[in-house]
Short mmCIF file of C-alpha atoms and ligand atoms in Angstrom, two decimals:
data_model
loop_
_atom_site.label_atom_id
_atom_site.label_comp_id
_atom_site.label_asym_id
_atom_site.label_seq_id
_atom_site.Cartn_x
_atom_site.Cartn_y
_atom_site.Cartn_z
CA UNK K 1 21.13 -5.19 13.42
CA UNK K 2 21.84 -4.45 17.06
CA UNK K 3 22.15 -8.14 17.70
CA UNK K 4 24.49 -8.64 14.79
CA UNK K 5 26.63 -5.93 16.36
CA UNK K 6 26.41 -7.66 19.69
CA UNK K 7 27.62 -10.92 18.17
CA UNK K 8 30.43 -9.07 16.44
CA UNK K 9 31.42 -7.32 19.62
CA UNK K 10 31.66 -10.65 21.34
CA UNK K 11 33.74 -12.16 18.56
CA UNK K 12 36.10 -9.21 18.62
CA UNK K 13 36.58 -9.44 22.35
CA UNK K 14 40.19 -9.36 23.45
CA UNK K 15 39.60 -12.26 25.78
CA UNK K 16 40.58 -15.68 24.42
CA UNK K 17 37.78 -17.47 22.60
CA UNK K 18 35.81 -19.68 24.94
CA UNK K 19 36.19 -23.39 24.49
CA UNK K 20 32.85 -24.77 23.40
CA UNK K 21 31.18 -26.21 26.43
CA UNK K 22 29.38 -29.44 25.76
CA UNK K 23 27.45 -28.97 28.97
CA UNK K 24 25.65 -25.83 27.77
CA UNK K 25 22.06 -26.84 27.11
CA UNK K 26 20.52 -26.37 23.68
CA UNK K 27 16.88 -25.32 23.86
CA UNK K 28 14.13 -25.71 21.27
CA UNK K 29 11.19 -23.85 19.84
CA UNK K 30 7.75 -24.99 20.95
CA UNK K 31 5.49 -25.56 17.97
CA UNK K 32 2.27 -27.57 17.90
CA UNK K 33 3.08 -29.16 21.26
CA UNK K 34 6.53 -30.34 20.11
CA UNK K 35 9.97 -29.07 21.13
CA UNK K 36 11.77 -28.62 17.83
CA UNK K 37 14.98 -26.96 16.59
CA UNK K 38 14.93 -24.17 14.04
CA UNK K 39 14.84 -25.33 10.44
CA UNK K 40 17.98 -23.17 10.06
CA UNK K 41 19.81 -25.59 12.35
CA UNK K 42 21.40 -22.50 13.92
CA UNK K 43 21.40 -21.28 17.48
CA UNK K 44 22.40 -18.16 19.39
CA UNK K 45 23.84 -17.88 22.88
CA UNK K 46 22.05 -16.58 25.93
CA UNK K 47 24.74 -14.92 28.03
CA UNK K 48 24.81 -13.67 31.63
CA UNK K 49 25.17 -9.85 31.56
CA UNK K 50 27.05 -9.92 34.87
CA UNK K 51 29.59 -12.39 33.49
CA UNK K 52 29.66 -12.87 29.76
CA UNK K 53 31.78 -16.01 30.12
CA UNK K 54 28.72 -17.65 31.60
CA UNK K 55 26.74 -19.07 28.68
CA UNK K 56 23.29 -19.98 29.95
CA UNK K 57 21.99 -21.83 26.94
CA UNK K 58 21.76 -21.97 23.18
CA UNK K 59 18.44 -21.08 21.62
CA UNK K 60 17.08 -21.58 18.09
CA UNK K 61 17.92 -18.84 15.62
CA UNK K 62 14.50 -18.99 14.04
CA UNK K 63 13.52 -18.00 10.52
CA UNK K 64 10.27 -17.20 8.77
CA UNK K 65 9.82 -20.94 8.11
CA UNK K 66 9.76 -21.58 11.85
CA UNK K 67 7.28 -18.75 12.32
CA UNK K 68 5.10 -20.18 9.52
CA UNK K 69 5.10 -23.57 11.22
CA UNK K 70 4.15 -21.95 14.53
CA UNK K 71 1.33 -19.95 12.94
CA UNK K 72 0.02 -23.10 11.21
CA UNK K 73 -0.02 -24.85 14.58
CA UNK K 74 -1.88 -21.91 16.13
CA UNK K 75 -4.38 -22.03 13.26
CA UNK K 76 -4.93 -25.75 13.72
CA UNK K 77 -5.61 -25.33 17.44
CA UNK K 78 -7.80 -22.24 17.22
CA UNK K 79 -11.28 -23.74 16.81
CA UNK K 80 -10.74 -26.27 19.57
CA UNK K 81 -9.50 -23.63 22.00
CA UNK K 82 -12.05 -20.93 21.21
CA UNK K 83 -14.82 -23.49 21.67
CA UNK K 84 -13.42 -24.67 24.99
CA UNK K 85 -15.70 -22.95 27.53
CA UNK K 86 -13.97 -19.94 29.04
CA UNK K 87 -14.35 -21.25 32.64
CA UNK K 88 -12.57 -24.43 31.53
CA UNK K 89 -9.80 -22.39 29.87
CA UNK K 90 -9.49 -20.55 33.17
CA UNK K 91 -9.12 -23.80 35.15
CA UNK K 92 -6.11 -24.72 33.03
CA UNK K 93 -4.67 -21.25 33.61
CA UNK K 94 -5.15 -21.56 37.38
CA UNK K 95 -3.14 -24.78 37.15
CA UNK K 96 -0.47 -22.76 35.35
CA UNK K 97 -0.48 -20.33 38.28
CA UNK K 98 0.17 -23.20 40.69
CA UNK K 99 3.12 -24.41 38.60
CA UNK K 100 4.59 -20.91 38.56
CA UNK K 101 4.31 -20.67 42.35
CA UNK K 102 5.96 -24.06 42.77
CA UNK K 103 8.92 -23.09 40.60
CA UNK K 104 9.27 -19.47 41.65
CA UNK K 105 12.72 -19.88 43.18
CA UNK K 106 14.20 -21.61 40.12
CA UNK K 107 12.61 -19.14 37.69
CA UNK K 108 13.95 -16.27 39.79
CA UNK K 109 17.52 -17.58 39.72
CA UNK K 110 17.27 -18.24 35.96
CA UNK K 111 16.01 -14.71 35.40
CA UNK K 112 18.76 -13.01 37.40
CA UNK K 113 21.30 -15.07 35.50
CA UNK K 114 20.03 -14.12 32.06
CA UNK K 115 18.73 -10.59 32.68
CA UNK K 116 20.94 -9.34 35.49
CA UNK K 117 18.38 -7.80 37.85
CA UNK K 118 18.85 -8.51 41.55
CA UNK K 119 17.20 -11.62 42.95
CA UNK K 120 14.49 -9.78 44.87
CA UNK K 121 13.44 -7.95 41.72
CA UNK K 122 13.58 -11.10 39.59
CA UNK K 123 11.35 -12.72 42.22
CA UNK K 124 9.02 -9.75 41.85
CA UNK K 125 8.92 -10.29 38.09
CA UNK K 126 7.95 -13.95 38.56
CA UNK K 127 5.39 -12.88 41.18
CA UNK K 128 3.91 -10.40 38.73
CA UNK K 129 3.44 -13.29 36.27
CA UNK K 130 1.76 -15.31 39.03
CA UNK K 131 -0.52 -12.42 40.02
CA UNK K 132 -1.38 -11.73 36.39
CA UNK K 133 -2.18 -15.39 35.82
CA UNK K 134 -4.55 -15.66 38.79
CA UNK K 135 -6.21 -12.31 38.24
CA UNK K 136 -6.71 -12.72 34.51
CA UNK K 137 -7.69 -16.40 34.67
CA UNK K 138 -10.55 -15.22 36.89
CA UNK K 139 -11.94 -13.51 33.79
CA UNK K 140 -12.81 -16.97 32.47
CA UNK K 141 -15.86 -16.87 34.75
CA UNK K 142 -16.69 -13.28 33.89
CA UNK K 143 -15.76 -12.08 30.38
CA UNK K 144 -18.85 -9.94 30.76
CA UNK K 145 -20.85 -8.84 27.80
CA UNK K 146 -24.12 -6.92 28.07
CA UNK K 147 -27.72 -6.85 27.00
CA UNK K 148 -29.61 -3.73 26.05
CA UNK K 149 -33.17 -3.01 24.83
CA UNK K 150 -33.83 -3.39 21.10
CA UNK K 151 -35.76 -0.80 19.12
CA UNK K 152 -38.42 -3.31 18.00
CA UNK K 153 -40.95 -5.29 20.03
CA UNK K 154 -40.17 -9.01 20.37
CA UNK K 155 -36.53 -8.44 19.63
CA UNK K 156 -33.55 -8.98 21.92
CA UNK K 157 -30.16 -7.27 21.70
CA UNK K 158 -26.89 -8.32 23.34
CA UNK K 159 -23.17 -8.04 22.98
CA UNK K 160 -20.53 -10.72 23.59
CA UNK K 161 -16.76 -10.84 23.47
CA UNK K 162 -15.19 -13.11 20.89
CA UNK K 163 -11.49 -13.96 20.52
CA UNK K 164 -9.67 -11.97 17.87
CA UNK K 165 -7.99 -15.10 16.48
CA UNK K 166 -4.29 -15.83 16.14
CA UNK K 167 -2.01 -13.49 18.08
CA UNK K 168 1.67 -12.66 17.62
CA UNK K 169 3.36 -11.51 20.82
CA UNK K 170 6.75 -9.79 20.84
CA UNK K 171 8.19 -9.24 24.29
CA UNK K 172 11.16 -7.36 25.80
CA UNK K 173 14.01 -8.46 28.02
CA UNK K 174 13.45 -6.17 31.01
CA UNK K 175 10.46 -8.08 32.43
CA UNK K 176 11.11 -11.43 30.79
CA UNK K 177 8.34 -13.37 32.53
CA UNK K 178 5.88 -10.69 33.69
CA UNK K 179 5.38 -9.04 30.30
CA UNK K 180 4.94 -12.33 28.40
CA UNK K 181 2.30 -13.21 31.02
CA UNK K 182 0.56 -9.83 30.55
CA UNK K 183 0.02 -10.80 26.93
CA UNK K 184 -0.30 -14.59 27.00
CA UNK K 185 -2.79 -15.02 29.82
CA UNK K 186 -5.43 -12.57 28.55
CA UNK K 187 -4.93 -13.87 24.99
CA UNK K 188 -5.58 -17.39 26.24
CA UNK K 189 -8.49 -16.67 28.55
CA UNK K 190 -10.24 -14.89 25.67
CA UNK K 191 -9.87 -18.01 23.48
CA UNK K 192 -7.04 -16.95 21.16
CA UNK K 193 -4.09 -19.06 20.11
CA UNK K 194 -0.67 -17.48 19.95
CA UNK K 195 2.93 -17.36 18.80
CA UNK K 196 5.35 -15.65 21.17
CA UNK K 197 8.78 -14.33 20.17
CA UNK K 198 10.70 -13.39 23.33
CA UNK K 199 13.63 -10.97 23.38
CA UNK K 200 16.87 -12.63 22.29
CA UNK K 201 18.60 -11.50 25.49
CA UNK K 202 16.20 -13.34 27.80
CA UNK K 203 14.61 -16.38 26.13
CA UNK K 204 15.00 -18.67 29.16
CA UNK K 205 12.33 -16.97 31.31
CA UNK K 206 9.79 -17.24 28.50
CA UNK K 207 10.86 -20.81 27.90
CA UNK K 208 10.11 -21.47 31.59
CA UNK K 209 6.67 -19.91 31.22
CA UNK K 210 5.86 -21.84 28.04
CA UNK K 211 7.10 -25.08 29.57
CA UNK K 212 4.76 -24.43 32.49
CA UNK K 213 1.89 -23.90 30.00
CA UNK K 214 2.64 -27.32 28.56
CA UNK K 215 2.71 -28.89 32.02
CA UNK K 216 -0.58 -27.19 32.92
CA UNK K 217 -2.25 -29.01 30.02
CA UNK K 218 -2.79 -26.19 27.54
CA UNK K 219 -3.48 -28.17 24.35
CA UNK K 220 -0.82 -28.47 21.63
CA UNK K 221 -0.77 -25.57 19.17
CA UNK K 222 -2.51 -23.10 21.50
CA UNK K 223 0.80 -21.68 22.75
CA UNK K 224 3.79 -21.62 20.40
CA UNK K 225 7.21 -20.09 20.98
CA UNK K 226 9.90 -19.19 18.47
CA UNK K 227 13.16 -17.64 19.62
CA UNK K 228 15.48 -15.49 17.58
CA UNK K 229 16.27 -11.95 16.55
CA UNK K 230 13.92 -9.16 15.65
CA UNK K 231 15.19 -8.83 12.08
CA UNK K 232 14.12 -12.35 11.13
CA UNK K 233 11.85 -14.08 13.64
CA UNK K 234 10.33 -10.84 14.95
CA UNK K 235 9.76 -9.45 11.46
CA UNK K 236 8.22 -12.75 10.34
CA UNK K 237 5.75 -12.60 13.24
CA UNK K 238 4.96 -8.94 12.59
CA UNK K 239 4.30 -9.51 8.89
CA UNK K 240 2.50 -12.85 9.00
CA UNK K 241 -0.85 -12.43 7.24
CA UNK K 242 -2.62 -14.98 9.44
CA UNK K 243 -1.76 -13.23 12.69
CA UNK K 244 -4.78 -11.05 13.34
CA UNK K 245 -3.17 -9.18 16.21
CA UNK K 246 0.36 -8.13 17.10
CA UNK K 247 1.08 -7.10 20.66
CA UNK K 248 4.49 -5.51 21.07
CA UNK K 249 6.43 -4.10 24.01
CA UNK K 250 9.74 -2.39 23.24
CA UNK K 251 11.17 0.82 21.91
CA UNK K 252 9.07 3.53 20.28
CA UNK K 253 11.22 3.26 17.14
CA UNK K 254 10.59 -0.48 16.64
CA UNK K 255 6.96 -0.01 17.69
CA UNK K 256 6.48 2.37 14.79
CA UNK K 257 7.79 -0.27 12.36
CA UNK K 258 5.44 -2.85 13.88
CA UNK K 259 2.49 -0.45 13.65
CA UNK K 260 3.20 0.34 9.98
CA UNK K 261 3.42 -3.35 9.10
CA UNK K 262 0.12 -4.00 10.89
CA UNK K 263 -1.53 -1.08 9.12
CA UNK K 264 -0.53 -2.56 5.76
CA UNK K 265 -2.46 -5.74 6.44
CA UNK K 266 -5.22 -4.42 8.69
CA UNK K 267 -4.00 -6.29 11.74
CA UNK K 268 -4.87 -5.14 15.25
CA UNK K 269 -1.80 -3.67 16.88
CA UNK K 270 -1.22 -3.05 20.55
CA UNK K 271 1.94 -1.19 21.50
CA UNK K 272 3.66 -0.53 24.80
CA UNK K 273 6.75 1.60 24.28
CA UNK K 274 9.08 4.17 25.74
CA UNK K 275 8.88 6.49 28.72
CA UNK K 276 10.56 9.53 30.23
CA UNK K 277 8.89 9.37 33.59
CA UNK K 278 9.04 12.10 36.14
CA UNK K 279 8.99 12.60 39.88
CA UNK K 280 7.95 16.09 40.99
CA UNK K 281 9.15 17.07 44.46
CA UNK K 282 7.31 20.07 45.91
CA UNK K 283 8.59 22.37 48.65
CA UNK K 284 6.17 20.78 51.15
CA UNK K 285 7.29 17.22 50.37
CA UNK K 286 8.64 14.71 52.84
CA UNK K 287 12.09 14.99 51.28
CA UNK K 288 13.50 11.77 52.75
CA UNK K 289 10.54 9.83 51.39
CA UNK K 290 10.99 11.47 47.99
CA UNK K 291 14.66 10.49 47.97
CA UNK K 292 13.80 6.88 48.73
CA UNK K 293 11.29 6.93 45.89
CA UNK K 294 13.78 8.55 43.53
CA UNK K 295 16.50 6.01 44.30
CA UNK K 296 14.14 3.10 43.84
CA UNK K 297 12.57 4.51 40.69
CA UNK K 298 15.82 5.60 39.06
CA UNK K 299 18.09 2.69 39.90
CA UNK K 300 15.77 -0.29 40.46
CA UNK K 301 16.31 -2.77 37.61
CA UNK K 302 19.36 -0.59 36.78
CA UNK K 303 16.93 1.99 35.39
CA UNK K 304 15.78 -0.46 32.74
CA UNK K 305 12.04 -0.13 33.31
CA UNK K 306 9.66 1.67 30.98
CA UNK K 307 8.46 3.29 34.18
CA UNK K 308 11.92 4.31 35.50
CA UNK K 309 12.21 7.72 37.20
CA UNK K 310 14.58 9.27 34.71
CA UNK K 311 13.64 12.89 35.53
CA UNK K 312 13.26 14.47 38.93
CA UNK K 313 11.83 17.97 39.01
CA UNK K 314 12.55 19.56 42.38
CA UNK K 315 11.26 22.79 43.93
CA UNK K 316 14.04 25.33 44.53
CA UNK K 317 13.16 25.62 48.22
CA UNK K 318 14.16 21.99 48.86
CA UNK K 319 16.52 21.58 45.91
CA UNK K 320 19.82 21.75 47.73
CA UNK K 321 18.72 19.45 50.50
CA UNK K 322 17.25 16.97 48.02
CA UNK K 323 20.23 16.91 45.68
CA UNK K 324 22.80 16.57 48.48
CA UNK K 325 21.02 13.60 49.99
CA UNK K 326 20.20 12.00 46.65
CA UNK K 327 23.84 12.09 45.58
CA UNK K 328 25.02 10.81 48.95
CA UNK K 329 22.60 7.89 48.82
CA UNK K 330 23.38 7.12 45.18
CA UNK K 331 27.07 6.83 46.04
CA UNK K 332 26.20 4.25 48.68
CA UNK K 333 24.49 1.90 46.21
CA UNK K 334 26.42 -1.32 45.63
CA UNK K 335 26.80 -2.33 42.01
CA UNK K 336 27.38 -5.99 41.28
CA UNK K 337 26.11 -9.35 40.16
CA UNK K 338 22.37 -9.54 40.83
CA UNK K 339 22.82 -13.03 42.25
CA UNK K 340 24.77 -11.59 45.19
CA UNK K 341 22.25 -10.61 47.89
CA UNK K 342 24.42 -7.62 48.81
CA UNK K 343 23.98 -6.04 45.37
CA UNK K 344 21.64 -3.06 44.97
CA UNK K 345 22.15 -2.39 41.26
CA UNK K 346 22.88 -5.15 38.74
CA UNK K 347 24.43 -4.91 35.28
CA UNK K 348 22.70 -3.52 32.22
CA UNK K 349 21.58 -5.99 29.62
CA UNK K 350 24.31 -6.01 26.96
CA UNK K 351 27.13 -4.13 25.32
CA UNK K 352 24.84 -2.14 23.03
CA UNK K 353 23.05 -0.89 26.13
CA UNK K 354 26.38 0.09 27.71
CA UNK K 355 27.29 2.07 24.61
CA UNK K 356 23.93 3.78 24.41
CA UNK K 357 23.92 4.73 28.10
CA UNK K 358 27.55 5.87 28.10
CA UNK K 359 26.72 7.89 24.99
CA UNK K 360 23.98 9.70 26.89
CA UNK K 361 26.30 10.31 29.83
CA UNK K 362 28.74 11.97 27.43
CA UNK K 363 25.93 14.01 25.89
CA UNK K 364 24.72 15.13 29.32
CA UNK K 365 28.19 16.21 30.37
CA UNK K 366 29.73 17.55 27.17
CA UNK K 367 26.86 18.71 24.96
CA UNK K 368 23.92 19.43 27.25
CA UNK K 369 26.17 20.92 29.91
CA UNK K 370 24.33 19.44 32.89
CA UNK K 371 26.36 18.87 36.03
CA UNK K 372 27.45 15.28 36.61
CA UNK K 373 27.01 14.99 40.38
CA UNK K 374 27.94 11.33 40.77
CA UNK K 375 28.62 8.23 38.71
CA UNK K 376 29.15 8.45 34.98
CA UNK K 377 31.67 5.65 34.56
CA UNK K 378 31.62 2.16 33.20
CA UNK K 379 33.00 -0.32 35.73
CA UNK K 380 35.50 -2.71 34.23
CA UNK K 381 37.88 -3.87 36.92
CA UNK K 382 38.04 -7.08 38.97
CA UNK K 383 34.55 -8.51 39.50
CA UNK K 384 33.19 -6.13 36.89
CA UNK K 385 35.60 -7.19 34.15
CA UNK K 386 33.27 -9.57 32.34
CA UNK K 387 29.99 -7.76 32.83
CA UNK K 388 28.03 -4.74 31.66
CA UNK K 389 28.26 -2.51 34.70
CA UNK K 390 27.66 1.24 34.88
CA UNK K 391 27.80 3.41 37.98
CA UNK K 392 24.47 4.83 39.15
CA UNK K 393 24.58 8.32 37.71
CA UNK K 394 22.92 11.59 38.72
CA UNK K 395 22.90 14.74 36.63
CA UNK K 396 21.83 17.92 38.41
CA UNK K 397 21.08 21.54 37.46
CA UNK K 398 19.68 20.30 34.17
CA UNK K 399 17.30 22.18 31.89
CA UNK K 400 14.04 20.67 30.72
CA UNK K 401 14.96 20.79 27.05
CA UNK K 402 18.31 19.02 27.30
CA UNK K 403 18.59 15.70 25.51
CA UNK K 404 19.14 13.86 28.80
CA UNK K 405 15.87 15.43 30.02
CA UNK K 406 13.98 14.47 26.88
CA UNK K 407 15.19 11.12 25.55
CA UNK K 408 14.78 7.66 27.00
CA UNK K 409 18.15 6.43 28.30
CA UNK K 410 17.01 3.09 29.79
CA UNK K 411 19.88 2.78 32.22
CA UNK K 412 20.99 3.83 35.72
CA UNK K 413 20.92 7.55 34.96
CA UNK K 414 18.60 10.22 36.31
CA UNK K 415 18.41 13.95 35.70
CA UNK K 416 17.42 16.53 38.30
CA UNK K 417 15.77 19.73 37.06
CA UNK K 418 15.00 22.70 39.33
CA UNK K 419 11.57 24.34 39.37
CA UNK K 420 9.90 27.19 41.26
CA UNK K 421 6.22 26.22 41.19
CA UNK K 422 3.77 23.39 40.73
CA UNK K 423 2.58 24.87 37.42
CA UNK K 424 6.13 25.02 36.09
CA UNK K 425 6.83 21.49 37.33
CA UNK K 426 3.76 20.11 35.56
CA UNK K 427 4.70 21.92 32.39
CA UNK K 428 8.19 20.43 32.48
CA UNK K 429 6.77 17.03 33.37
CA UNK K 430 4.37 17.03 30.42
CA UNK K 431 6.95 18.49 28.07
CA UNK K 432 8.30 15.25 26.64
CA UNK K 433 7.08 13.03 23.83
CA UNK K 434 6.25 10.14 26.17
CA UNK K 435 3.38 9.73 28.63
CA UNK K 436 3.74 6.60 30.77
CA UNK K 437 4.19 7.38 34.45
CA UNK K 438 4.45 10.46 36.67
CA UNK K 439 4.65 11.04 40.41
CA UNK K 440 4.36 13.92 42.85
CA UNK K 441 5.67 14.22 46.38
CA UNK K 442 3.64 16.75 48.35
CA UNK K 443 1.74 16.93 51.63
CA UNK K 444 -0.85 19.21 50.11
CA UNK K 445 -3.98 17.48 48.84
CA UNK K 446 -4.87 20.32 46.48
CA UNK K 447 -1.49 20.16 44.77
CA UNK K 448 -1.66 16.39 44.53
CA UNK K 449 -5.04 16.51 42.82
CA UNK K 450 -4.06 19.43 40.61
CA UNK K 451 -1.03 17.51 39.33
CA UNK K 452 -3.09 14.33 38.96
CA UNK K 453 -5.59 16.28 36.87
CA UNK K 454 -3.02 18.02 34.69
CA UNK K 455 -0.52 15.25 33.99
CA UNK K 456 -1.18 13.62 30.64
CA UNK K 457 0.14 10.17 31.48
CA UNK K 458 -1.35 6.68 31.73
CA UNK K 459 -0.16 6.20 35.32
CA UNK K 460 0.11 8.69 38.18
CA UNK K 461 1.42 8.30 41.72
CA UNK K 462 1.08 10.48 44.81
CA UNK K 463 3.89 10.16 47.36
CA UNK K 464 5.25 7.07 45.62
CA UNK K 465 7.78 6.45 42.88
CA UNK K 466 7.01 6.09 39.16
CA UNK K 467 7.50 2.31 39.24
CA UNK K 468 5.39 -0.35 40.88
CA UNK K 469 2.18 -0.70 38.87
CA UNK K 470 -0.19 -3.45 40.06
CA UNK K 471 -1.60 -6.09 37.70
CA UNK K 472 -5.28 -5.44 38.30
CA UNK K 473 -5.09 -1.83 37.09
CA UNK K 474 -4.62 -0.92 33.44
CA UNK K 475 -1.00 -0.31 32.41
CA UNK K 476 0.05 1.89 29.52
CA UNK K 477 0.68 5.42 28.42
CA UNK K 478 -0.17 8.33 26.20
CA UNK K 479 1.64 9.99 23.29
CA UNK K 480 4.71 8.09 22.02
CA UNK K 481 4.36 5.53 24.82
CA UNK K 482 1.44 3.69 23.31
CA UNK K 483 -1.36 3.59 20.78
CA UNK K 484 -4.35 3.83 23.05
CA UNK K 485 -4.45 0.30 24.43
CA UNK K 486 -3.97 -0.75 28.02
CA UNK K 487 -2.50 -4.01 29.25
CA UNK K 488 -3.35 -5.64 32.61
CA UNK K 489 -6.56 -4.94 34.51
CA UNK K 490 -9.80 -6.02 32.88
CA UNK K 491 -9.08 -3.41 30.20
CA UNK K 492 -6.63 -5.81 28.55
CA UNK K 493 -9.64 -7.84 27.41
CA UNK K 494 -10.35 -5.03 24.95
CA UNK K 495 -7.07 -5.89 23.21
CA UNK K 496 -7.58 -9.63 23.03
CA UNK K 497 -11.30 -9.82 22.28
CA UNK K 498 -13.62 -8.15 19.83
CA UNK K 499 -17.25 -7.28 20.40
CA UNK K 500 -20.00 -9.10 18.56
CA UNK K 501 -23.41 -7.40 18.64
CA UNK K 502 -26.24 -9.93 18.37
CA UNK K 503 -29.93 -9.28 17.56
CA UNK K 504 -32.54 -11.98 18.15
CA UNK K 505 -35.94 -11.34 16.58
CA UNK K 506 -38.64 -13.54 18.12
CA UNK K 507 -41.64 -11.80 16.50
CA UNK K 508 -41.90 -14.36 13.68
CA UNK K 509 -42.23 -11.60 11.09
CA UNK K 510 -39.98 -9.25 9.14
CA UNK K 511 -39.24 -6.30 11.34
CA UNK K 512 -37.21 -3.66 9.63
CA UNK K 513 -34.85 -1.64 11.75
CA UNK K 514 -36.27 1.73 12.74
CA UNK K 515 -34.21 3.62 10.18
CA UNK K 516 -35.47 1.34 7.41
CA UNK K 517 -39.15 1.86 8.09
CA UNK K 518 -40.99 3.96 5.52
CA UNK K 519 -43.08 5.65 8.17
CA UNK K 520 -41.74 6.55 11.50
CA UNK K 521 -43.22 4.38 14.34
CA UNK K 522 -44.59 7.46 16.15
C1 UN1 H 1 8.05 -2.18 32.24
O1 UN1 H 1 9.04 -1.61 32.64
O2 UN1 H 1 7.88 -2.38 31.02
O3 UN1 H 1 5.33 -0.69 37.22
C2 UN1 H 1 7.02 -2.75 33.12
C3 UN1 H 1 6.37 -1.34 37.17
C4 UN1 H 1 6.31 -2.82 36.87
C5 UN1 H 1 6.13 -3.04 35.40
C6 UN1 H 1 7.14 -2.35 34.55
N1 UN1 H 1 5.21 -3.41 37.59
O4 UN1 H 1 7.46 -0.83 37.36
#
C-alpha cells in the first residue's frame, strides 16, 4: 500500500517524466542458484533518496509464484546443507567474510546511493555484516549442546541443536546489509536453507550480499532471494506453509500481521520492531559528553535506527545548559547527500517517510504543544530539490505523554523532556510501549546501576548513546519491540536451531522411565 502510494507520488511528480535510461541495470531474483526474472515480467525502480532522478537499478516485482519457486529450491537444498558438517558450513561463511571485506568500498558506495546514509555510516553497516559473518561463522565449530546424567543406570542423556528447516527472512531498509547478515549467517551456520525478501527501498545491498554468498560457494538453493513489495512478495513469504520460521525486522504494526500469520500455521516467528529509546541526563552528568551522545543518537542515520535517541530526559538542574548547547549543535549539522564527505545528516528514505515525519512535526508543534527549538522544515531548494531532506529537529519542554514523546517517528526528530529526579526519569523512560534501548549519563555509580536495574529494555548504556550495539551481544527489546527473541550474540542460535533431547540406553533391557515404574526405585 505504502509502496503503491510511493509509485503514485512519483508518477504525479511535477517534474517532466524521465526518459527511460537503457543503461539502468535490471537485476534478477536468485533462486536455486540461478539469476532469474520474476514470472510477472515486471520490475520496480530502486531510487536514490538524495536525488530521485538517479535510478540505481530495476528489480523484480516478485509474486507468490516466485516465492513458491524459491521455497522449492530451499526445500531441495535442505538435506544436503543440514548434513554438511557445521565446521564445513563455517568455512564457506568465512570465505564469504573475506569477499565482503574485499568489496567493502563498493558495497558502501552502493548503500549510500540507495539508502542515503552518509558514507562512514554505510561503511559501518557493511562492517557490521563482516563482523557478524566472522563471529557467527565461528559457531560452526561450537554450536554447543550438552550432556546431563540420565535417571537410569546404563543410560546416557544429551541435547543437540538441529536446524529448524526452511526460513523466510524479511528485512528493512535502514541497515540493508547488516540486518540481512544478522539473519542469514546464523540461519546458515545452523544448517537451515532460506528465502530472503529485502526491503523494496534497498534491494541492492542485499543483492550484493547474496551475490557474495554465491561467490563464496554456498550451494545452489541454500540461499534464495526474491525482491518486491510487502503486499505480494512479503505476504507470500510470511504465509508460505513450508517456511518453518519467519524472521522479521520492521514496524510493530507489520510485525503483528506477521506474527498472526505465523500463529495460524504454527510457524516460529522472530520479530524485531519499533523503539522509542531514551537518554537520561542527570544533574551530575558530563553535559558536553551527553550532548555528543544525543546528537549522534538522534541524528545518526537521520534518526532512522530502531535504536535512535528519540527522547532525551534531562534533569532540571542542567536543563537550560543542555538544551542551549543541543540546539546550537543541531543547527550546525550539515544536511545533504550522504555521498558528500561534508554531510552530517543524509536524506530520509522516501516520500512516505517525509510525510510521516513532517506529520509528527506538525503534531508536536500544533497538537502536543511542545516547543520547536530548531528545525522542523522540509528542505526543497537547490541541491535538496530532488531528495527527501528534513532539517534535524529538536522539540523541548515536552511532556512525557505527548504523542511525539510516545510514538516512533523514525526520522531526524528528538524530544527533550524535563525531569527533577532519577526516579521520575526512569518512570518517564519506561513509560512507553517499546523497550529497545536506554541510556543514562551520570558520574554516580549508584545512579547508573539503579537505572540499569530499573529500565525494562533489551539494551542499556551508561555514559554512551542509545545506538551502537555490538554484534557479539544479543540485540532486541521488550514489550512492543519484540517477541522475546534476541538476534546477534550466541543467543541468535536459539532462533535458528531447535533442541533435540536424545536418550541412549545401553543396558540391553527395557528400562522404563522413573515415572513409569510401578514401584519407586528407592
Ligand atoms: C537497527 O536500527 O535496526 O545499535 C539496528 C545500533 C546498530 C544496529 C541498529 N548497531 O545502532
